[in-house]
Coordinates of N, CA, C and O in Angstrom, one line a residue:
A1032 N -97.3 -26.9 18.9 CA -96.3 -27.5 19.6 C -95.7 -26.5 20.6 O -95.1 -26.9 21.6
G1033 N -95.8 -25.2 20.3 CA -95.3 -24.2 21.2 C -93.8 -23.9 21.1 O -93.2 -23.3 22.0
G1034 N -93.2 -24.4 20.1 CA -91.7 -24.1 19.9 C -91.3 -24.2 18.5 O -92.1 -24.5 17.6
H1035 N -90.1 -23.9 18.2 CA -89.6 -24.1 16.9 C -88.1 -24.5 17.0 O -87.5 -24.4 18.0
V1036 N -87.6 -25.0 15.8 CA -86.2 -25.5 15.8 C -85.3 -24.5 15.1 O -85.7 -24.0 14.1
L1037 N -84.2 -24.2 15.8 CA -83.2 -23.3 15.2 C -82.0 -24.1 14.9 O -81.5 -24.8 15.7
A1038 N -81.5 -24.0 13.6 CA -80.3 -24.7 13.3 C -79.1 -23.8 13.6 O -79.1 -22.6 13.3
E1039 N -78.2 -24.4 14.3 CA -77.0 -23.6 14.7 C -75.8 -24.5 14.6 O -75.3 -25.1 15.5
G1040 N -75.3 -24.7 13.3 CA -74.1 -25.5 13.1 C -74.4 -27.0 13.4 O -75.5 -27.4 13.0
P1041 N -73.5 -27.7 14.1 CA -73.7 -29.1 14.3 C -74.7 -29.3 15.5 O -74.9 -30.4 15.9
R1042 N -75.2 -28.2 16.0 CA -76.1 -28.3 17.2 C -77.5 -27.8 16.8 O -77.6 -26.9 16.0
F1043 N -78.5 -28.4 17.3 CA -79.9 -27.9 17.1 C -80.5 -27.5 18.4 O -80.3 -28.1 19.4
V1044 N -81.2 -26.4 18.3 CA -81.9 -25.8 19.5 C -83.3 -25.8 19.3 O -83.8 -25.3 18.3
F1045 N -84.1 -26.3 20.2 CA -85.6 -26.3 20.2 C -86.0 -25.3 21.2 O -85.9 -25.5 22.4
E1046 N -86.6 -24.2 20.8 CA -87.0 -23.1 21.7 C -88.5 -23.3 22.1 O -89.3 -23.7 21.3
S1047 N -88.8 -23.1 23.3 CA -90.1 -23.3 23.9 C -90.4 -22.2 24.8 O -89.7 -21.9 25.8
K1048 N -91.5 -21.4 24.6 CA -91.9 -20.3 25.4 C -93.0 -20.7 26.4 O -94.0 -20.1 26.4
V1049 N -92.7 -21.7 27.2 CA -93.7 -22.1 28.2 C -92.9 -22.4 29.5 O -91.7 -22.4 29.5
V1050 N -93.6 -22.5 30.6 CA -93.0 -22.9 31.8 C -92.5 -24.4 31.6 O -93.2 -25.3 31.2
V1051 N -91.2 -24.6 32.0 CA -90.6 -25.9 31.7 C -90.8 -26.8 32.9 O -90.3 -26.5 34.0
T1052 N -91.5 -27.9 32.7 CA -91.6 -29.0 33.7 C -91.0 -30.2 33.1 O -90.7 -30.3 31.9
D1053 N -90.8 -31.3 33.9 CA -90.3 -32.5 33.3 C -91.2 -33.1 32.2 O -90.7 -33.6 31.2
A1054 N -92.5 -32.9 32.3 CA -93.4 -33.4 31.3 C -93.2 -32.6 30.0 O -93.3 -33.1 28.9
V1055 N -93.0 -31.2 30.1 CA -92.8 -30.4 28.9 C -91.5 -30.8 28.2 O -91.4 -30.9 27.0
V1056 N -90.5 -31.0 29.0 CA -89.2 -31.4 28.5 C -89.3 -32.8 27.7 O -88.8 -32.9 26.6
A1057 N -90.0 -33.7 28.3 CA -90.2 -35.0 27.7 C -91.0 -34.9 26.4 O -90.6 -35.5 25.3
Q1058 N -92.0 -34.0 26.4 CA -92.8 -33.8 25.1 C -91.9 -33.1 24.1 O -91.9 -33.5 22.9
R1059 N -91.2 -32.1 24.4 CA -90.3 -31.4 23.5 C -89.2 -32.3 22.9 O -88.9 -32.3 21.7
L1060 N -88.7 -33.2 23.8 CA -87.6 -34.1 23.3 C -88.2 -35.1 22.3 O -87.6 -35.4 21.3
D1061 N -89.5 -35.6 22.5 CA -90.1 -36.5 21.6 C -90.4 -35.7 20.2 O -90.2 -36.3 19.2
E1062 N -90.8 -34.5 20.3 CA -91.1 -33.7 19.1 C -89.8 -33.5 18.3 O -89.7 -33.6 17.1
L1063 N -88.7 -33.1 19.1 CA -87.4 -32.9 18.4 C -86.9 -34.2 17.8 O -86.4 -34.1 16.7
K1064 N -87.0 -35.3 18.5 CA -86.6 -36.6 17.9 C -87.3 -36.9 16.7 O -86.7 -37.3 15.7
D1065 N -88.6 -36.7 16.6 CA -89.4 -37.0 15.4 C -89.0 -36.1 14.3 O -88.9 -36.5 13.2
W1066 N -88.8 -34.8 14.6 CA -88.4 -33.8 13.6 C -87.0 -34.2 13.0 O -86.8 -34.1 11.8
L1067 N -86.1 -34.5 13.8 CA -84.8 -34.9 13.4 C -84.8 -36.2 12.5 O -84.2 -36.3 11.5
Q1068 N -85.6 -37.2 13.0 CA -85.7 -38.5 12.3 C -86.3 -38.2 10.9 O -85.9 -38.9 9.9
A1069 N -87.3 -37.3 10.8 CA -87.9 -37.0 9.5 C -86.9 -36.4 8.5 O -87.0 -36.6 7.3
G1070 N -85.8 -35.8 9.1 CA -84.8 -35.2 8.2 C -83.6 -36.2 8.1 O -82.5 -35.8 7.6
G1071 N -83.7 -37.4 8.6 CA -82.6 -38.4 8.5 C -81.5 -38.1 9.5 O -80.3 -38.5 9.2
K1072 N -81.7 -37.5 10.6 CA -80.7 -37.1 11.6 C -81.0 -37.7 12.9 O -82.2 -38.0 13.2
R1073 N -80.0 -37.9 13.8 CA -80.2 -38.4 15.1 C -79.2 -37.6 16.0 O -78.2 -37.2 15.6
W1074 N -79.5 -37.5 17.3 CA -78.6 -36.8 18.2 C -77.9 -37.9 19.0 O -78.4 -39.0 19.2
S1075 N -76.7 -37.5 19.5 CA -76.0 -38.4 20.4 C -75.7 -37.7 21.7 O -75.6 -36.5 21.7
G1076 N -75.5 -38.5 22.7 CA -75.2 -38.0 24.0 C -76.4 -37.4 24.7 O -77.5 -37.4 24.2
P1077 N -76.2 -36.8 25.8 CA -77.3 -36.1 26.6 C -77.7 -34.8 26.0 O -77.0 -34.2 25.2
Y1078 N -78.9 -34.4 26.4 CA -79.3 -33.0 26.0 C -79.0 -32.0 27.1 O -78.7 -32.4 28.2
T1079 N -79.0 -30.8 26.8 CA -78.8 -29.7 27.8 C -80.1 -28.8 27.8 O -80.5 -28.4 26.7
L1080 N -80.6 -28.6 28.9 CA -81.8 -27.7 29.1 C -81.2 -26.3 29.5 O -80.6 -26.2 30.5
A1081 N -81.5 -25.3 28.7 CA -81.1 -23.9 28.9 C -82.3 -23.1 29.3 O -83.3 -23.1 28.5
R1082 N -82.2 -22.4 30.4 CA -83.3 -21.6 30.8 C -82.8 -20.1 31.0 O -81.7 -19.9 31.6
Y1083 N -83.5 -19.2 30.4 CA -83.0 -17.8 30.4 C -83.9 -16.9 31.1 O -84.0 -15.7 30.7
N1084 N -84.6 -17.3 32.1 CA -85.7 -16.5 32.6 C -85.5 -16.2 34.1 O -85.1 -17.0 34.9
D1085 N -85.9 -15.0 34.5 CA -85.9 -14.7 35.9 C -87.3 -15.1 36.4 O -88.2 -15.4 35.6
P1086 N -87.5 -15.2 37.7 CA -88.8 -15.8 38.2 C -90.0 -14.9 37.9 O -91.1 -15.4 38.0
F1087 N -89.8 -13.7 37.5 CA -90.9 -12.8 37.2 C -91.3 -12.7 35.8 O -92.2 -12.0 35.4
T1088 N -90.6 -13.5 34.9 CA -90.9 -13.5 33.5 C -92.2 -14.2 33.2 O -92.4 -15.3 33.7
L1089 N -93.1 -13.6 32.5 CA -94.4 -14.2 32.2 C -94.2 -15.4 31.2 O -93.2 -15.3 30.4
P1090 N -95.0 -16.4 31.3 CA -94.8 -17.6 30.5 C -94.6 -17.4 29.0 O -93.8 -18.0 28.4
W1091 N -95.4 -16.5 28.4 CA -95.3 -16.3 27.0 C -94.0 -15.5 26.6 O -93.7 -15.3 25.4
N1092 N -93.3 -14.9 27.5 CA -92.1 -14.2 27.3 C -90.8 -15.1 27.7 O -89.7 -14.6 27.6
R1093 N -91.0 -16.3 28.1 CA -89.9 -17.1 28.5 C -89.1 -17.7 27.3 O -89.7 -17.9 26.3
R1094 N -87.9 -17.9 27.6 CA -87.0 -18.5 26.6 C -86.3 -19.7 27.2 O -85.5 -19.5 28.1
N1095 N -86.7 -20.9 26.8 CA -86.1 -22.1 27.2 C -85.7 -22.9 26.0 O -86.4 -22.9 25.0
E1096 N -84.5 -23.6 26.1 CA -84.0 -24.3 24.9 C -83.6 -25.7 25.4 O -83.1 -25.8 26.5
I1097 N -83.7 -26.6 24.4 CA -83.1 -27.9 24.6 C -82.1 -28.0 23.5 O -82.3 -28.0 22.3
H1098 N -80.8 -28.2 23.9 CA -79.7 -28.3 23.0 C -79.3 -29.8 22.9 O -79.2 -30.5 23.9
V1099 N -79.1 -30.3 21.7 CA -78.7 -31.6 21.4 C -77.6 -31.6 20.4 O -77.5 -30.7 19.5
R1100 N -76.6 -32.5 20.4 CA -75.6 -32.6 19.4 C -75.9 -33.7 18.5 O -76.3 -34.8 18.8
L1101 N -75.8 -33.3 17.2 CA -76.2 -34.3 16.1 C -75.0 -35.3 16.0 O -73.9 -34.9 16.1
E1102 N -75.4 -36.5 15.6 CA -74.4 -37.5 15.4 C -73.6 -37.2 14.1 O -74.2 -36.5 13.2
N1103 N -72.4 -37.6 14.1 CA -71.5 -37.4 12.9 C -71.2 -35.9 12.7 O -71.0 -35.5 11.5
H1104 N -71.2 -35.1 13.7 CA -70.8 -33.7 13.6 C -69.7 -33.3 14.5 O -69.6 -33.8 15.6

């Protein structure tokens, strides 16, 4: 999948160390949704895409995150 989920209080962060395109974001959102549903959780509201890379960062060193707020938190 190229990423992992980090629990941070009422927010979950899915980290992905690849170049972020709309297709990658859609794929990661689907994976995150499936992972959350398997744990009996859902997110509410919009997601936030966080990018922490300068233009010269190599793809395997990139840090991109999708932040979602869980329902009932």
